[in-house]
One Martini backbone bead per residue (centre of mass of N, CA, C, O) as a GRO file, in nm:
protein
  221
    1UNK     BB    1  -3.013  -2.353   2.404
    2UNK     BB    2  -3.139  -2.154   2.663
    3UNK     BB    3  -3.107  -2.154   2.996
    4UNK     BB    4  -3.207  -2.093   3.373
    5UNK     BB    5  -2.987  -2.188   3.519
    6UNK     BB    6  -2.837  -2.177   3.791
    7UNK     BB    7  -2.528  -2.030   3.897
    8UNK     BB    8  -2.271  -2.170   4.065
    9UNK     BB    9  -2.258  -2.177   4.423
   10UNK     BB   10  -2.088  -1.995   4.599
   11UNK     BB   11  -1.903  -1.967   4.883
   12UNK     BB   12  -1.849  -1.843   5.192
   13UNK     BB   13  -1.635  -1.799   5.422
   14UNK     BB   14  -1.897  -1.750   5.601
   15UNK     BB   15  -1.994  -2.102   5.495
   16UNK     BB   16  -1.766  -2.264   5.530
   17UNK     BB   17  -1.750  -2.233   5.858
   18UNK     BB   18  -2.026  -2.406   5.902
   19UNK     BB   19  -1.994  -2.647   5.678
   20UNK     BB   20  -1.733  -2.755   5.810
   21UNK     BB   21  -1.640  -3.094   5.813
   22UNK     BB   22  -1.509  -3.377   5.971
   23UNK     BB   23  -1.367  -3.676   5.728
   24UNK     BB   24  -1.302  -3.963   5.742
   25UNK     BB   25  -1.465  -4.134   5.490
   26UNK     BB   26  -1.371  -4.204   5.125
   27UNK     BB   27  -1.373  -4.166   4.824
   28UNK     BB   28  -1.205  -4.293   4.548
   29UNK     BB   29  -1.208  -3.981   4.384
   30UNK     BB   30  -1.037  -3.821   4.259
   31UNK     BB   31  -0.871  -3.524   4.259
   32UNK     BB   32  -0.828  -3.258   4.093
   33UNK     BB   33  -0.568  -3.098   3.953
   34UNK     BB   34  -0.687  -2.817   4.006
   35UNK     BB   35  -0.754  -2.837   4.291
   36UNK     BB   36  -0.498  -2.874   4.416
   37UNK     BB   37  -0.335  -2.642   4.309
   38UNK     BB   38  -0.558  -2.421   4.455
   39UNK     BB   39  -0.468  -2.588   4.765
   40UNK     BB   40  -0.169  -2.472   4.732
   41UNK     BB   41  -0.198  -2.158   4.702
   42UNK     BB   42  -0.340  -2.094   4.923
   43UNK     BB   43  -0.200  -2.203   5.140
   44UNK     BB   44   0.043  -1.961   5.067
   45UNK     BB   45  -0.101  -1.732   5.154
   46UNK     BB   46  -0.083  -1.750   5.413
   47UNK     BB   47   0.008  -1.613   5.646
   48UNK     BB   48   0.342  -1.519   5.863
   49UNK     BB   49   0.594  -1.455   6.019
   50UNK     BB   50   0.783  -1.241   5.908
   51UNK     BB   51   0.746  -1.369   5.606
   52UNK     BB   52   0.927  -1.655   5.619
   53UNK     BB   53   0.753  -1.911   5.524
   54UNK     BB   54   0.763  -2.153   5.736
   55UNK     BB   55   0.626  -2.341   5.545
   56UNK     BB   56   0.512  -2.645   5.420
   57UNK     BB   57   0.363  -2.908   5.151
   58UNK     BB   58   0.295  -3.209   5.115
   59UNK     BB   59   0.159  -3.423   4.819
   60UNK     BB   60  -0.007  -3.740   4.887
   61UNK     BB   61  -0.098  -4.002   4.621
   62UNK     BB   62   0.083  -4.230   4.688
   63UNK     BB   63   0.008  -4.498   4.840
   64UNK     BB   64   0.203  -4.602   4.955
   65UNK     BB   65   0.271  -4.378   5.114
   66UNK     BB   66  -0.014  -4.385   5.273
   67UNK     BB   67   0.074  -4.639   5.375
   68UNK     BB   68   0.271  -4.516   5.582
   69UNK     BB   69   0.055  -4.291   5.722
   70UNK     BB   70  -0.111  -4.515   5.832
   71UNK     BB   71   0.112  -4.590   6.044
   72UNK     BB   72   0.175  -4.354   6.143
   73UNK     BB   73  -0.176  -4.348   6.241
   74UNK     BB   74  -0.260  -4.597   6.359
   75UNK     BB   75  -0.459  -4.700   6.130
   76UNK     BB   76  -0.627  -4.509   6.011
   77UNK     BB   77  -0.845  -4.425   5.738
   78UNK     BB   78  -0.786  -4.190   5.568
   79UNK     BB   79  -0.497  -4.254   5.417
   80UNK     BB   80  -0.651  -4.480   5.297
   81UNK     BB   81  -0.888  -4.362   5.131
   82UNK     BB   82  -0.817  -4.077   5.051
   83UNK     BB   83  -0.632  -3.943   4.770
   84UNK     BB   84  -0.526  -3.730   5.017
   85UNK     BB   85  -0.203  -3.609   5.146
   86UNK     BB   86  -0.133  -3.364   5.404
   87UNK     BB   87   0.199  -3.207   5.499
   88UNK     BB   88   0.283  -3.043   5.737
   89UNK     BB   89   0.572  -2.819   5.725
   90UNK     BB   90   0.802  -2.701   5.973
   91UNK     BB   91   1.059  -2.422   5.977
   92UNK     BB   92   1.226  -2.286   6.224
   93UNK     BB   93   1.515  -2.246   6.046
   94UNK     BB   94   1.475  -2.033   5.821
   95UNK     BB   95   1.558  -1.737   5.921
   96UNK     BB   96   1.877  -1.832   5.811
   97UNK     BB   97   1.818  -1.776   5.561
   98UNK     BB   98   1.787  -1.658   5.271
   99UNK     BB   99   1.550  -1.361   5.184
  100UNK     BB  100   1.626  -1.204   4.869
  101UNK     BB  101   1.333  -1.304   4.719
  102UNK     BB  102   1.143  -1.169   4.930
  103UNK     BB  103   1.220  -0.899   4.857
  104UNK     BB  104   1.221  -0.857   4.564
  105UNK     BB  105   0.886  -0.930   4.568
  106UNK     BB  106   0.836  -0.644   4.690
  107UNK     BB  107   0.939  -0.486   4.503
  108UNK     BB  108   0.803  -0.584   4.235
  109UNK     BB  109   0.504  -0.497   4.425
  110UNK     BB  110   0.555  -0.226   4.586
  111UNK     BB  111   0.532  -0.332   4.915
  112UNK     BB  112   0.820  -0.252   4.949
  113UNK     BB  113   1.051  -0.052   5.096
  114UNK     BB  114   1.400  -0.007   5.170
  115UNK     BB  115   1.373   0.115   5.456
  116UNK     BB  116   1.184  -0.133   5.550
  117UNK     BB  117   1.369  -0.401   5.479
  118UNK     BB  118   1.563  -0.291   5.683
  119UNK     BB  119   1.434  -0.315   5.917
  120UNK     BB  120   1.296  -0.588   5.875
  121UNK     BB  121   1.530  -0.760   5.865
  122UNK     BB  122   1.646  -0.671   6.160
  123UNK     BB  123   1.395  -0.724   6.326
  124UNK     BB  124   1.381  -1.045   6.255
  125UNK     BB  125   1.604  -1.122   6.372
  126UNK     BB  126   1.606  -1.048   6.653
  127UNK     BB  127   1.310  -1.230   6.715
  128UNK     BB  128   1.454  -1.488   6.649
  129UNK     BB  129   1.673  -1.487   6.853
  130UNK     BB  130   1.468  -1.468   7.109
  131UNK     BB  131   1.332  -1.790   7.013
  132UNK     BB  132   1.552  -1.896   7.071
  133UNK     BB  133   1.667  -1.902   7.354
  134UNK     BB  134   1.317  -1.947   7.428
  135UNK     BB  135   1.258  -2.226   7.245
  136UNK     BB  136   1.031  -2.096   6.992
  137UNK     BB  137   1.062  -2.182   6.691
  138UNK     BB  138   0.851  -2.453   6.675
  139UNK     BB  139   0.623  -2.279   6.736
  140UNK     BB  140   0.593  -2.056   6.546
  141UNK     BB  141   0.591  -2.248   6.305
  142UNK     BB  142   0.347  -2.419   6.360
  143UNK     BB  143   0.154  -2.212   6.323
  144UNK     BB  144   0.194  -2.102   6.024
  145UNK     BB  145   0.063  -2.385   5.929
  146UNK     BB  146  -0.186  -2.384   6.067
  147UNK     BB  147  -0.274  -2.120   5.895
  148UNK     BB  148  -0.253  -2.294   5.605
  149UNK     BB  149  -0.479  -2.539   5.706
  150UNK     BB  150  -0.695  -2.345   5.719
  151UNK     BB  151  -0.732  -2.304   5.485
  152UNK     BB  152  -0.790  -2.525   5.321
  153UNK     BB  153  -1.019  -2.624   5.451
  154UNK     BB  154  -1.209  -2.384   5.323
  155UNK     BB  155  -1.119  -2.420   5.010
  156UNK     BB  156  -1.237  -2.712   4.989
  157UNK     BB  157  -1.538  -2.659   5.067
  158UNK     BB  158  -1.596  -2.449   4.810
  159UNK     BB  159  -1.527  -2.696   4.647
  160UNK     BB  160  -1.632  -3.004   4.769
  161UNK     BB  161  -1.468  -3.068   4.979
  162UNK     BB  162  -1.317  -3.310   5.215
  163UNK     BB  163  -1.164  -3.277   5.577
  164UNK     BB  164  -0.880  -3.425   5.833
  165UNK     BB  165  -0.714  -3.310   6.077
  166UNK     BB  166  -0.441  -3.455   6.180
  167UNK     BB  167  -0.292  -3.571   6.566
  168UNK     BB  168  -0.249  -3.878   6.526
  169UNK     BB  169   0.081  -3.921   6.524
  170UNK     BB  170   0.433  -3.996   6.408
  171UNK     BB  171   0.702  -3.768   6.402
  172UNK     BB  172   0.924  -4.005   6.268
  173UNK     BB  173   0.748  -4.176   6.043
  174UNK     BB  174   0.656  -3.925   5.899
  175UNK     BB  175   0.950  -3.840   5.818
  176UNK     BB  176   0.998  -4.110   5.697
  177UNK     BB  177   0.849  -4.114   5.483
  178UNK     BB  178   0.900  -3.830   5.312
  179UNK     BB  179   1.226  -3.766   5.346
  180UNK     BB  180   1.314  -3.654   5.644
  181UNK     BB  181   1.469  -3.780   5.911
  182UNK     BB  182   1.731  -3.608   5.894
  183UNK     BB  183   1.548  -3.369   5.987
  184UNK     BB  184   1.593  -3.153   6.270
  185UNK     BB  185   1.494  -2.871   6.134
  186UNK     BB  186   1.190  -3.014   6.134
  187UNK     BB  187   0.863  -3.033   6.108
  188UNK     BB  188   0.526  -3.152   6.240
  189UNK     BB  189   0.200  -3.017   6.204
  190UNK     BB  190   0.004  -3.151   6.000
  191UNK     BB  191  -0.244  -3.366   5.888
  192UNK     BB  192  -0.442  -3.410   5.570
  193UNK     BB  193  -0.733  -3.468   5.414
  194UNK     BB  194  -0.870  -3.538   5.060
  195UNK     BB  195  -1.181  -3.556   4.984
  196UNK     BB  196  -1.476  -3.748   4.888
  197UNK     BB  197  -1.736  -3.801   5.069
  198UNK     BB  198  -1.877  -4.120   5.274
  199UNK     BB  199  -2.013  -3.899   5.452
  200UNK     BB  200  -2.251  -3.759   5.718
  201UNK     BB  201  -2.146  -3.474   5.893
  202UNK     BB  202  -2.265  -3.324   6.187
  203UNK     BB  203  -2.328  -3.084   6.370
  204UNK     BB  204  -2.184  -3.089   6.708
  205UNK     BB  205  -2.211  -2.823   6.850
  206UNK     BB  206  -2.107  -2.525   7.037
  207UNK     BB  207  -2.073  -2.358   7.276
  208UNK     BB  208  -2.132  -2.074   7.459
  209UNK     BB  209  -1.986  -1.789   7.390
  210UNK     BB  210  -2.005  -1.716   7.698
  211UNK     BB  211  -1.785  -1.957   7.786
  212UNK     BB  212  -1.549  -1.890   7.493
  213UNK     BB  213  -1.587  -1.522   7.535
  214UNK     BB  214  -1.410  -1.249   7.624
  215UNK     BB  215  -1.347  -0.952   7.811
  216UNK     BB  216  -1.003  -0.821   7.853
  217UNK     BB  217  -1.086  -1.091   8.058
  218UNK     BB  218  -1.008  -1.414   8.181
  219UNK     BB  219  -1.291  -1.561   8.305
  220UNK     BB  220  -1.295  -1.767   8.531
  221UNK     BB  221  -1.513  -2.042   8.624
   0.00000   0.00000   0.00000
């Protein structure tokens, strides 16, 4: 027998963005594994700086594992409660490595031209050399990082996820935790919960547009 039930409502990407709270406690109730899936397909899809894809992602469900990001963090409750935990890995020294793979798939995307390809390599090498000298490798890497961040958090919520960006964590024992700590070339940009909310977070809102938004030039307060 056919129903008239109406078919389930898709968020926009602003329904996203106005609808998602930060969720400190949540249920016990696993994330499906094909939601997982999808929150890192898409988290990968964000862009990075000369396509470098400098950061990764480590997909936490282990409790022990969890158990040890809540003392990372400090005792906070996400990690003790939420059944995932997300950590956000910058690599800022990924542009010394082979990059091969990432050309191979432009061309067979056909995406990017030879001519390009050639321009391409030589510019991203000489751009990585200039924030190598001026000590910025660590920060373009962690900005990249935070902008596959941002996609996750907004794909969460259009799942019906809930999500809690964490930046109060100390970042010798987070990578201790996940089995990087001899690796002084990675850096640790975000961890983030993701569970079914135990809780309803209204939105405290934001100051007015004319405060914290500017024309041409930044307008001293």
């Amino acid at each position: 027998m056919k129903t008239n039930s109406p078919a389930p409502h898709t968020l926009s990407v602003a329904e996203a963005i106005r609808t998602r709270r930060t969720v400190r406690h949540y249920l016990p109730d696993p994330v499906p594994a094909e939601h997982l899936g999808t929150l890192t397909e898409l988290a990968m899809e964000a862009p990075s700086s000369w396509n470098l894809q400098d950061r990764s992602l480590v997909v936490v469900t282990d409790p022990e594992v969890r158990e040890g990001l809540t003392g990372a963090t400090g005792g906070q409750p996400q990690p003790q409660e939420a059944p995932v935990m997300l950590v956000f890995v910058a690599e800022p020294q990924a542009w010394r490595e082979d990059r091969a793979d990432v050309y191979e798939l432009a061309r067979r995307n056909d995406a990017w031209k030879e001519d390009f390809i050639t321009f391409f390599s030589a510019a991203s090498e000489e751009f990585q050399q200039s924030l190598a000298a001026r000590g910025l490798l660590r920060e373009y890497a962690v900005k990249d990082a935070m902008i596959a961040a941002s996609y996750v958090m907004l794909a969460a919520t259009e799942l019906g996820l809930a999500t809690s960006p964490m930046n109060g964590w100390d970042e010798d024992r987070v990578k201790k935790v996940i089995g990087i700590e001899d690796r002084d070339d990675l850096a640790i940009a975000l961890l983030m919960s993701v569970g079914y909310a135990a809780e309803q977070r209204l939105h405290p809102g934001r100051r007015p547009l004319g405060r914290t938004v500017h024309r041409d030039r930044y307008a001293r307060a």
